[in-house]
Coordinates of C-alpha atoms in Angstrom, one line a residue:
Chain A
X223 CA 112.2 204.2 102.4
X224 CA 108.6 205.5 101.8
X225 CA 109.7 207.3 98.8
X226 CA 111.3 204.2 97.4
X227 CA 108.1 202.2 97.8
X228 CA 106.2 205.0 96.1
X229 CA 108.7 204.7 93.2
X230 CA 108.4 201.0 92.9
X231 CA 104.6 201.2 92.6
X232 CA 104.8 204.2 90.3
X233 CA 107.2 202.4 88.0
X234 CA 105.4 199.0 88.1
X235 CA 102.0 200.7 87.4
X236 CA 102.7 203.3 84.9
X237 CA 106.2 203.9 83.5
X238 CA 107.3 200.5 83.4
X239 CA 103.8 198.9 83.1
X240 CA 104.6 195.3 82.2
X241 CA 101.9 194.9 79.6
X242 CA 101.9 198.2 77.6
X243 CA 105.4 199.3 78.2
X244 CA 107.3 196.1 78.0
X245 CA 104.8 194.0 75.9
X246 CA 105.2 191.1 78.5
X247 CA 102.5 188.7 79.5
X248 CA 100.1 189.5 76.9
X249 CA 98.9 186.1 76.0
X250 CA 96.6 185.9 79.1
X251 CA 96.1 189.7 79.0
X252 CA 94.1 188.9 75.6
X253 CA 92.6 185.6 76.6
X254 CA 90.7 186.2 79.6
X255 CA 89.6 189.8 79.3
X256 CA 86.2 189.0 77.8
X257 CA 84.6 189.3 81.2
X258 CA 85.7 191.7 84.0
X259 CA 85.1 188.8 86.7
X260 CA 87.7 186.3 84.9
X261 CA 90.3 189.3 84.6
X262 CA 89.9 189.9 88.2
X263 CA 90.5 186.3 89.2
X264 CA 93.4 186.0 86.8
X265 CA 95.0 189.3 88.0
X266 CA 94.6 188.2 91.6
X267 CA 96.2 185.0 90.8
X268 CA 99.2 186.6 89.1
X269 CA 99.8 189.2 91.8
X270 CA 100.1 186.4 94.3
X271 CA 102.4 184.3 92.1
X272 CA 104.5 187.4 91.2
X273 CA 105.0 188.7 94.6
X274 CA 105.6 185.5 96.3
X275 CA 108.0 184.1 93.7
X276 CA 110.0 187.4 93.7
X277 CA 110.2 187.0 97.5
X278 CA 111.4 183.5 97.1
X279 CA 113.9 184.2 94.5
X280 CA 115.2 187.0 96.6
X281 CA 115.6 185.1 99.5
X282 CA 117.5 182.2 97.8
X283 CA 119.4 184.7 95.6
X284 CA 122.7 184.1 97.5
X285 CA 122.5 180.4 97.5
X286 CA 121.6 179.8 93.8
X287 CA 124.3 178.8 91.5
X288 CA 124.4 181.4 88.5
X289 CA 123.9 178.7 85.6
X290 CA 121.0 176.9 87.4
X291 CA 119.1 180.2 88.3
X292 CA 116.5 180.0 85.3
X293 CA 115.7 176.5 86.3
X294 CA 115.4 177.3 90.0
X295 CA 113.2 180.4 89.1
X296 CA 110.9 178.2 86.9
X297 CA 110.5 175.6 89.6
X298 CA 109.5 178.3 92.3
X299 CA 107.0 179.9 89.9
X300 CA 105.5 176.4 89.1
X301 CA 105.1 175.6 92.7
X302 CA 103.2 179.0 93.4
X303 CA 101.0 178.5 90.2
X304 CA 100.0 174.7 91.6
X305 CA 98.9 176.5 94.7
X306 CA 96.6 179.1 92.7
X307 CA 95.3 176.0 90.5
X308 CA 94.5 173.9 93.5
X309 CA 92.8 176.7 95.4
X310 CA 90.8 177.7 92.4
X311 CA 89.6 174.1 91.7
X312 CA 88.7 173.7 95.3
X313 CA 86.8 176.8 96.0
X314 CA 85.8 178.3 92.7
X315 CA 85.4 175.4 90.3
X316 CA 83.3 177.4 87.7
X317 CA 86.2 180.0 87.6
X318 CA 88.7 177.3 87.2
X319 CA 86.8 175.9 84.0
X320 CA 86.3 179.3 82.7
X321 CA 90.1 180.2 82.9
X322 CA 91.0 176.7 81.7
X323 CA 94.5 176.2 80.5
X324 CA 95.4 179.9 81.1
X325 CA 96.0 179.4 84.9
X326 CA 98.8 177.0 84.2
X327 CA 100.1 179.4 81.6
X328 CA 100.9 182.0 84.3
X329 CA 104.2 179.9 84.6
X330 CA 105.3 180.9 81.0
X331 CA 103.8 184.5 81.8
X332 CA 107.1 186.5 81.1
X333 CA 106.2 189.0 83.9
X334 CA 107.1 187.0 86.5
X335 CA 110.2 185.6 85.0
X336 CA 111.1 189.1 84.0
X337 CA 110.7 190.6 87.6
X338 CA 112.6 187.8 89.2
X339 CA 115.4 187.9 86.7
X340 CA 115.6 191.9 86.5
X341 CA 114.7 192.9 90.1
X342 CA 114.5 190.2 92.8
X343 CA 117.8 188.5 91.7
X344 CA 119.7 191.6 92.9
X345 CA 117.5 193.2 95.7
X346 CA 116.5 192.5 99.3
X347 CA 113.4 190.3 99.9
X348 CA 111.1 193.2 101.0
X349 CA 111.5 195.5 98.0
X350 CA 111.4 192.3 95.7
X351 CA 108.1 191.4 97.2
X352 CA 106.6 194.9 96.8
X353 CA 108.1 195.3 93.2
X354 CA 106.1 191.9 92.6
X355 CA 103.0 193.3 93.8
X356 CA 103.4 196.6 91.9
X357 CA 104.0 194.7 88.5
X358 CA 101.1 192.5 89.3
X359 CA 98.8 195.5 90.0
X360 CA 100.1 197.1 86.7
X361 CA 99.0 193.9 85.0
X362 CA 95.7 194.0 86.6
X363 CA 95.1 197.7 85.8
X364 CA 95.5 196.9 82.0
X365 CA 93.4 193.6 82.1
X366 CA 90.7 195.5 83.9
X367 CA 90.8 198.3 81.3
X368 CA 90.4 196.0 78.5
X369 CA 87.8 193.8 80.2
X370 CA 85.8 196.8 80.9
X371 CA 85.4 197.9 77.3
X372 CA 85.0 194.4 76.0
X373 CA 82.4 193.3 78.5
X374 CA 80.6 196.6 78.2
X375 CA 80.5 196.4 74.4
X376 CA 80.3 192.8 73.9
X377 CA 77.5 192.1 76.6
X378 CA 76.4 195.5 77.6
X379 CA 77.0 194.6 81.3
X380 CA 79.4 195.5 84.0
X381 CA 80.8 192.6 86.3
X382 CA 77.8 190.6 84.9
X383 CA 75.0 193.1 85.6
X384 CA 73.2 194.2 82.6
X385 CA 73.3 197.9 82.5
X386 CA 72.2 198.9 79.0
X387 CA 68.5 197.9 78.9
X388 CA 66.4 196.4 76.1
X389 CA 67.6 198.6 73.1
X390 CA 71.2 197.6 73.3
X391 CA 72.8 195.6 70.6
X392 CA 75.8 193.3 71.6
X393 CA 79.0 193.8 69.6
X394 CA 79.7 190.1 69.3
X395 CA 83.0 191.0 67.5
X396 CA 84.2 192.4 71.0
X397 CA 83.9 189.0 72.6
X398 CA 85.7 187.1 69.9
X399 CA 89.5 187.1 69.5
X400 CA 89.9 190.0 67.0
X401 CA 88.2 192.3 69.5
X402 CA 90.8 191.6 72.2
X403 CA 93.7 192.3 69.7
X404 CA 92.1 195.7 68.6
X405 CA 91.4 196.8 72.2
X406 CA 95.0 196.1 73.4
X407 CA 96.5 197.9 70.4
X408 CA 94.4 200.9 71.0
X409 CA 95.2 200.8 74.7
X410 CA 99.0 200.8 73.8
X411 CA 98.4 203.7 71.5
X412 CA 96.7 205.7 74.2
X413 CA 99.4 204.8 76.8
X414 CA 102.3 205.5 74.5
X415 CA 100.8 209.2 73.6
X416 CA 99.7 210.1 77.3
X417 CA 102.1 208.5 79.6
X418 CA 105.6 210.0 79.1
X419 CA 108.5 207.6 78.6
X420 CA 111.1 207.7 81.4
X421 CA 114.6 209.2 80.5
X422 CA 116.5 206.1 80.8
X423 CA 115.3 202.6 81.1
X424 CA 116.7 200.6 84.1
X425 CA 116.8 196.8 84.0
X426 CA 113.9 196.2 81.6
X427 CA 113.3 192.4 81.2
X428 CA 114.7 190.7 78.2
Chain B
X165 CA 83.6 162.6 72.0
X166 CA 85.5 161.0 69.1
X167 CA 87.1 163.5 66.8
X168 CA 88.9 162.6 63.7
X169 CA 92.6 163.4 63.9
X170 CA 92.5 165.0 60.5
X171 CA 89.8 167.2 61.6
X172 CA 91.9 168.1 64.6
X173 CA 94.9 168.8 62.2
X174 CA 92.8 171.1 59.9
X175 CA 91.1 172.8 62.9
X176 CA 94.2 173.5 64.8
X177 CA 95.8 174.9 61.7
X178 CA 92.8 177.3 60.7
X179 CA 89.9 177.8 63.1
X180 CA 91.6 177.1 66.5
X181 CA 94.9 178.7 65.4
X182 CA 97.1 179.1 68.4
X183 CA 97.7 182.8 68.0
X184 CA 94.7 184.1 66.2
X185 CA 92.0 182.1 68.5
X186 CA 93.8 181.2 71.6
X187 CA 96.5 184.0 72.1
X188 CA 99.3 181.6 72.7
X189 CA 102.9 182.3 72.0
X190 CA 102.3 185.9 71.7
X191 CA 105.6 187.2 73.2
X192 CA 107.9 185.9 70.6
X193 CA 105.1 186.5 67.9
X194 CA 105.4 190.1 68.3
X195 CA 109.2 190.2 68.9
X196 CA 110.5 188.0 66.1
X197 CA 108.0 188.7 63.3
X198 CA 110.1 191.5 61.6
X199 CA 111.6 189.4 58.7
X200 CA 109.9 186.5 57.0
X201 CA 113.3 184.4 57.0
X202 CA 113.7 184.5 60.7
X203 CA 109.9 183.9 61.4
X204 CA 109.9 181.0 59.2
X205 CA 113.0 179.6 61.1
X206 CA 111.3 180.2 64.5
X207 CA 108.2 178.6 63.2
X208 CA 110.0 175.5 62.1
X209 CA 111.5 175.1 65.5
X210 CA 108.3 175.5 67.3
X211 CA 106.4 173.1 65.0
X212 CA 109.3 170.6 65.8
X213 CA 109.2 171.0 69.6
X214 CA 105.4 171.2 69.7
X215 CA 105.2 167.7 67.8
X216 CA 107.7 166.1 70.2
X217 CA 106.6 167.6 73.5
X218 CA 102.7 167.0 72.8
X219 CA 103.4 163.3 72.5
X220 CA 105.9 163.0 75.4
X221 CA 103.8 165.0 77.7
X222 CA 100.7 163.0 76.7
X223 CA 102.5 159.7 77.5
X224 CA 103.9 161.0 80.7
X225 CA 100.6 162.2 82.0
X226 CA 98.7 159.1 80.9
X227 CA 101.0 156.4 82.1
X228 CA 102.9 158.2 85.0
X229 CA 100.8 160.9 86.5
X230 CA 97.4 159.7 86.2
X231 CA 97.7 156.1 87.6
X232 CA 99.4 157.5 90.9
X233 CA 97.0 160.5 91.3
X234 CA 99.8 163.0 90.8
X235 CA 97.7 165.2 88.2
X236 CA 98.5 168.3 90.3
X237 CA 102.3 168.0 89.6
X238 CA 101.5 168.4 85.8
X239 CA 102.8 172.0 85.4
X240 CA 106.2 171.4 87.0
X241 CA 106.6 167.9 85.0
X242 CA 105.4 169.5 81.7
X243 CA 107.9 172.5 82.0
X244 CA 110.8 170.5 83.0
X245 CA 109.9 168.0 79.9
X246 CA 109.7 170.9 77.6
X247 CA 113.2 172.4 78.8
X248 CA 114.8 169.0 78.6
X249 CA 113.3 168.1 75.2
X250 CA 114.6 171.7 73.9
X251 CA 118.0 171.1 75.3
X252 CA 118.2 167.7 73.9
X253 CA 117.1 168.7 70.4
X254 CA 119.7 171.6 70.7
X255 CA 122.6 169.0 71.3
X256 CA 121.5 166.3 68.8
X257 CA 121.0 168.9 66.1
X258 CA 124.4 170.7 67.0
X259 CA 126.1 167.3 66.8
X260 CA 124.7 165.8 63.5
X261 CA 123.1 168.7 61.5
X262 CA 125.2 171.8 62.1
X263 CA 123.6 173.5 59.1
X264 CA 120.3 173.2 60.7
X265 CA 121.8 174.2 63.9
X266 CA 123.0 177.5 62.7
X267 CA 119.6 178.2 61.3
X268 CA 117.4 177.3 64.0
X269 CA 120.0 177.5 67.0
X270 CA 119.3 180.9 68.2
X271 CA 115.4 180.1 68.5
X272 CA 115.7 177.0 70.3
X273 CA 116.1 178.6 73.9
X274 CA 113.4 181.0 73.3
X275 CA 111.1 178.2 72.6
X276 CA 111.1 177.0 76.4
X277 CA 109.2 180.1 77.5
X278 CA 106.8 180.0 74.4
X279 CA 103.4 179.7 76.0
X280 CA 102.2 177.9 73.0
X281 CA 104.2 174.8 73.8
X282 CA 102.9 174.5 77.3
X283 CA 99.5 175.7 76.4
X284 CA 99.0 172.9 73.7
X285 CA 100.1 170.3 76.4
X286 CA 97.5 171.7 78.8
X287 CA 94.8 171.8 76.1
X288 CA 95.2 168.1 75.2
X289 CA 94.9 167.2 78.8
X290 CA 91.8 169.2 79.3
X291 CA 90.1 168.1 75.9
X292 CA 91.0 164.5 76.7
X293 CA 92.6 163.4 73.4
X294 CA 94.0 160.0 72.4
X295 CA 97.6 159.7 71.4
X296 CA 97.0 160.0 67.9
X297 CA 94.7 163.1 68.4
X298 CA 97.5 164.6 70.4
X299 CA 100.1 164.1 67.7
X300 CA 97.9 165.8 65.1
X301 CA 96.9 168.5 67.4
X302 CA 100.7 169.2 68.2
X303 CA 101.6 169.2 64.3
X304 CA 98.7 171.3 63.4
X305 CA 99.4 173.8 66.1
X306 CA 102.9 174.3 65.2
X307 CA 101.9 174.7 61.4
X308 CA 99.1 177.2 62.4
X309 CA 101.5 179.2 64.6
X310 CA 104.1 179.3 61.6
X311 CA 101.5 180.4 59.1
X312 CA 100.2 183.2 61.5
X313 CA 104.0 184.4 62.2
X314 CA 105.0 184.2 58.6
X315 CA 101.9 186.1 57.4
X316 CA 102.5 188.7 60.0
X317 CA 106.1 189.1 59.1
X318 CA 105.2 189.6 55.4
X319 CA 102.7 192.3 56.4
X320 CA 105.1 194.1 58.7
X321 CA 107.7 194.1 55.9
X322 CA 105.2 195.8 53.6
X323 CA 104.2 198.5 56.1
X324 CA 107.7 199.5 57.1
X325 CA 107.6 202.8 55.1
X326 CA 104.0 203.5 55.8
X327 CA 103.2 206.5 58.0
X328 CA 102.0 205.0 61.2
X329 CA 101.0 207.5 63.9
X330 CA 103.8 207.7 66.5
X331 CA 102.3 206.2 69.4
X332 CA 101.0 203.3 67.3
X333 CA 104.4 202.2 65.9
X334 CA 105.9 198.8 67.0
X335 CA 103.6 196.7 69.2
X336 CA 100.6 198.7 68.5
X337 CA 100.2 198.5 65.0
X338 CA 101.3 194.9 65.2
X339 CA 98.3 193.9 67.5
X340 CA 95.9 195.8 65.2
X341 CA 97.3 193.9 62.1
X342 CA 96.9 190.7 64.2
X343 CA 93.3 191.5 64.9
X344 CA 92.6 192.0 61.4
X345 CA 94.3 188.6 60.6
X346 CA 92.2 187.0 63.3
X347 CA 89.0 188.5 61.8
X348 CA 90.1 187.1 58.3
X349 CA 90.6 183.6 60.0
X350 CA 87.1 183.7 61.4
X351 CA 85.9 183.6 58.1
X352 CA 87.2 179.9 57.8
X353 CA 85.3 179.0 60.9
X354 CA 82.8 176.8 58.9
X355 CA 85.7 174.5 57.7
X356 CA 86.2 172.4 60.9
X357 CA 85.4 172.8 64.6
X358 CA 87.1 171.2 67.8
X359 CA 85.6 173.4 70.4

């Protein structure tokens, strides 16, 4: 059991990392990574939605008719996203404005649908929940890595604290969209070079 | 703030391009952009669905959700509208324009999960657009998306035989190309602005 849990996390975070291995969910990975704090909030929201929708899908898996399962999954995911949206609006209004429509777009984030479809649909609730958490953490890991570089180069700061002093010139380019594309491209390159691919891929989404 | 609908149209094609400035619809953008012909087909389908759903979602939000204080239900309602619209379009096209169905058919189910569609609906609520503005925003975003994916497909066909480093092949090089395209589109930012 312990080994199984370890494997789930290892796969979710590195070998089957949803962002750079399966190229899923990169819309938001690009959009919110100009500041570390935004990426952090977005990742927490995503971990919450992925884990709980995997859990719910898994609990309902024996009661969902096959041809309706996409619809059911979408509704479950939307319900959790609404919770995230309302909580953000109520307690962190500034963060809610900063993330804008990207909170709602968690619904169409393919990572969640992918995990529901590839894993939760055929597994028991607890492993599904952990699988959701692991994929979410894998996503967070990539987001934070991109945001770290973009915020550092673009603003010379770390979580909003200026660390580079007076002489630093901001790379405005890094805050703009092209910077995001280049960062993710380079990250995928590094990941493909240094993290060995698995022998056989099991149940990749899509 | 009153923006001219024409300004919105131009801006959503060039300066606030869905992919290159807002990162929406990336999944299919990377996956389908291998050939110009299929990209164009997907682009047309997206434009069509975007135009329809942006108007329908605007009407539903303004006349059904807002008067009854049900704004928080918008995510569920929008996603259902989009799924239903795509299904309906698929059935109508299959019945009456079979030739179009065979060229667009395979792309239609893909569109439901394209974040650009939901993104446009959410943007027009956040930015408080009127009906006409929503319509031109929908059309413009669709055209902009098509423009970007066709351009990318063209470039990818050209680099097919180029010696790309091993780890960078596939998604990596595609993202770098997209970055260069986004950089080029920033050059147009003086034309019109809606942010």
